Amino acid sequence: MKNTLDGIEEILLMGPGPSCIHDSVYEALSLKILGHMDSYFIKIMDDVKELLQTVMKTQNNMTIPISGTGSSGMETCFVNLIERGDPVLILINGVFGKRMQDVASRLGADVDVLEFEWGTPVVPEKVREQLSAKDYKIIALVHAETSTGVRNPAQEIGELLKGTDSLFLLDTVTSLGGMKVATDDWGVDALYSGTQKCLSCPPGLAPVSFSENALEVILNRKTKVPNWYLDVSMLTKYWEGQSRVYHHTAPINMIYGLYQALYLIVEEGLESVFERHYRYHKLLVEGLEELGIKMLVDPEYRLPMLNSIHIPDGANDGEVRGKLRSDHKIEIGAGLGPLAGKIWRIGLMGHTAREENVHRFLEALKAVLER
Ligand SMILES: Cc1ncc(COP(=O)(O)O)c(C=O)c1O
């Protein structure tokens, strides 16, 4: 029987995630499996927690990877913090802010939204006005809006909330490991991410972190967390303490992979990793501009790891992406929602953010567009 897996080719992943994976992470994924209660595996879990704390810049004890993709991190943050009728403010300027609105609404929260034009950032002044009109239990923001390539002002929103009772919930699925995320300094109470973007691991885990304030809210809920699998108070008993209590069977080899991916980042040094992302983002933008291609987002608000470009006049969206994939073995991302058919999204995430990848992509794009 023919094995379908034999047809897998090596593709340069330059879309919105997943990103390319370092060989040592592939090797870690294929190490011998241990039991999920094995003492050596528990040591690896403890080290993963510590590495996550370093990359997230937090002292939060409740810092763990949730079993599931980035969206499970989003669900974990909302489902643990929200009780029916809780006032929640969601700041929206793209697909993932919209997804937060959906998740919070399904939990019966009293959801207000402030919407900003896609491709532009959330404006702190508008948030300040809204906060002076109403008290919220949670203010939620997407740090790096992957659907548009916009960097939102997470630090500024955190400043607005300092000294209030509101909890700050931040999506760092695309930003973590590629640009500064200062969980404690910015006053973030609930943070989630995903493994397949700048952490350069396959999709499958969602690192989360909760502040002491957030944990106090969770431990003093009037009602049970309406989701057994994501209940942080139960997960804590598996991830913390001298004697661990089984909750669900951890995805053991994924946790090896995450360990190795975080190890690589910490070994390279956070600042060097961020600088590498920024350097090759600049190189990419220069090359694109030489080809006459325009960026969607103003320079000040551009993400280094996700570059949105206007599809040049006369180019066919699907055909160009198809040719890049078939002839050059390069994947880039299409536009989403109102930007579908209007933009391409070029990722320089984690291990993908390398000089040779920028040159290879620019040459390939030029060749495809010329044809
Ligand atoms: C900013 C942001 N939040 C949440 C998600 C959802 O993550 P996942 O697709 O891993 O569930 C994504 C995925 O692209 C994202 O970019």
PDB file of C-alpha atoms and ligand atoms in Angstrom, residues 16-17 68-74 96-97 99 142-147 171-175 192-197 203-205 336 345 349, ligand 1:
ATOM      1  CA  PRO A  16       0.509  33.394   9.206  1.00  0.00           C
ATOM      2  CA  GLY A  17       1.541  30.129  10.917  1.00  0.00           C
ATOM      3  CA  GLY A  68      -5.000  22.436  22.298  1.00  0.00           C
ATOM      4  CA  THR A  69      -4.207  25.143  19.746  1.00  0.00           C
ATOM      5  CA  GLY A  70      -4.196  28.905  20.377  1.00  0.00           C
ATOM      6  CA  SER A  71      -7.999  29.058  20.431  1.00  0.00           C
ATOM      7  CA  SER A  72      -8.022  26.712  23.426  1.00  0.00           C
ATOM      8  CA  GLY A  73      -5.899  29.306  25.216  1.00  0.00           C
ATOM      9  CA  MET A  74      -8.507  31.931  24.344  1.00  0.00           C
ATOM     10  CA  PHE A  96      -9.164  37.377  16.347  1.00  0.00           C
ATOM     11  CA  GLY A  97     -10.842  40.206  18.267  1.00  0.00           C
ATOM     12  CA  ARG A  99     -13.378  35.491  17.771  1.00  0.00           C
ATOM     13  CA  VAL A 142      -5.176  41.002  20.652  1.00  0.00           C
ATOM     14  CA  HIS A 143      -1.542  42.131  20.838  1.00  0.00           C
ATOM     15  CA  ALA A 144      -0.544  41.082  17.306  1.00  0.00           C
ATOM     16  CA  GLU A 145      -3.595  40.945  14.979  1.00  0.00           C
ATOM     17  CA  THR A 146      -2.556  38.213  12.553  1.00  0.00           C
ATOM     18  CA  SER A 147      -5.400  38.954  10.147  1.00  0.00           C
ATOM     19  CA  ASP A 171      -3.840  37.408  23.116  1.00  0.00           C
ATOM     20  CA  THR A 172      -0.140  36.886  22.298  1.00  0.00           C
ATOM     21  CA  VAL A 173      -0.583  33.991  19.848  1.00  0.00           C
ATOM     22  CA  THR A 174       1.449  35.743  17.148  1.00  0.00           C
ATOM     23  CA  SER A 175       3.613  38.073  19.249  1.00  0.00           C
ATOM     24  CA  TYR A 192      -2.553  33.065  26.064  1.00  0.00           C
ATOM     25  CA  SER A 193      -0.467  32.098  23.076  1.00  0.00           C
ATOM     26  CA  GLY A 194       0.043  29.267  20.589  1.00  0.00           C
ATOM     27  CA  THR A 195       3.022  27.116  19.701  1.00  0.00           C
ATOM     28  CA  GLN A 196       2.994  27.311  15.891  1.00  0.00           C
ATOM     29  CA  LYS A 197       3.956  30.941  15.296  1.00  0.00           C
ATOM     30  CA  PRO A 203       0.344  23.577  16.507  1.00  0.00           C
ATOM     31  CA  GLY A 204      -1.103  21.752  19.500  1.00  0.00           C
ATOM     32  CA  LEU A 205      -0.378  23.628  22.723  1.00  0.00           C
ATOM     33  CA  LEU A 336      -9.212  37.073   5.694  1.00  0.00           C
ATOM     34  CA  ARG A 345       0.179  37.895   4.535  1.00  0.00           C
ATOM     35  CA  MET A 349       7.849  33.879  12.430  1.00  0.00           C
TER      36      MET A 349
HETATM   37  C1  LIG B   1      -3.924  36.341  17.092  1.00  0.00           C
HETATM   38  C2  LIG B   1      -4.466  34.949  17.055  1.00  0.00           C
HETATM   39  N1  LIG B   1      -5.278  34.530  18.049  1.00  0.00           N
HETATM   40  C3  LIG B   1      -5.790  33.292  18.060  1.00  0.00           C
HETATM   41  C4  LIG B   1      -5.510  32.382  17.053  1.00  0.00           C
HETATM   42  C5  LIG B   1      -6.100  31.016  17.087  1.00  0.00           C
HETATM   43  O1  LIG B   1      -5.110  30.067  17.183  1.00  0.00           O
HETATM   44  P1  LIG B   1      -5.304  28.577  16.611  1.00  0.00           P
HETATM   45  O2  LIG B   1      -5.578  28.687  15.162  1.00  0.00           O
HETATM   46  O3  LIG B   1      -3.979  27.965  16.925  1.00  0.00           O
HETATM   47  O4  LIG B   1      -6.413  27.949  17.368  1.00  0.00           O
HETATM   48  C6  LIG B   1      -4.678  32.778  15.998  1.00  0.00           C
HETATM   49  C7  LIG B   1      -4.369  31.855  14.889  1.00  0.00           C
HETATM   50  O5  LIG B   1      -3.938  32.244  13.830  1.00  0.00           O
HETATM   51  C8  LIG B   1      -4.141  34.082  16.010  1.00  0.00           C
HETATM   52  O6  LIG B   1      -3.340  34.497  15.025  1.00  0.00           O
END
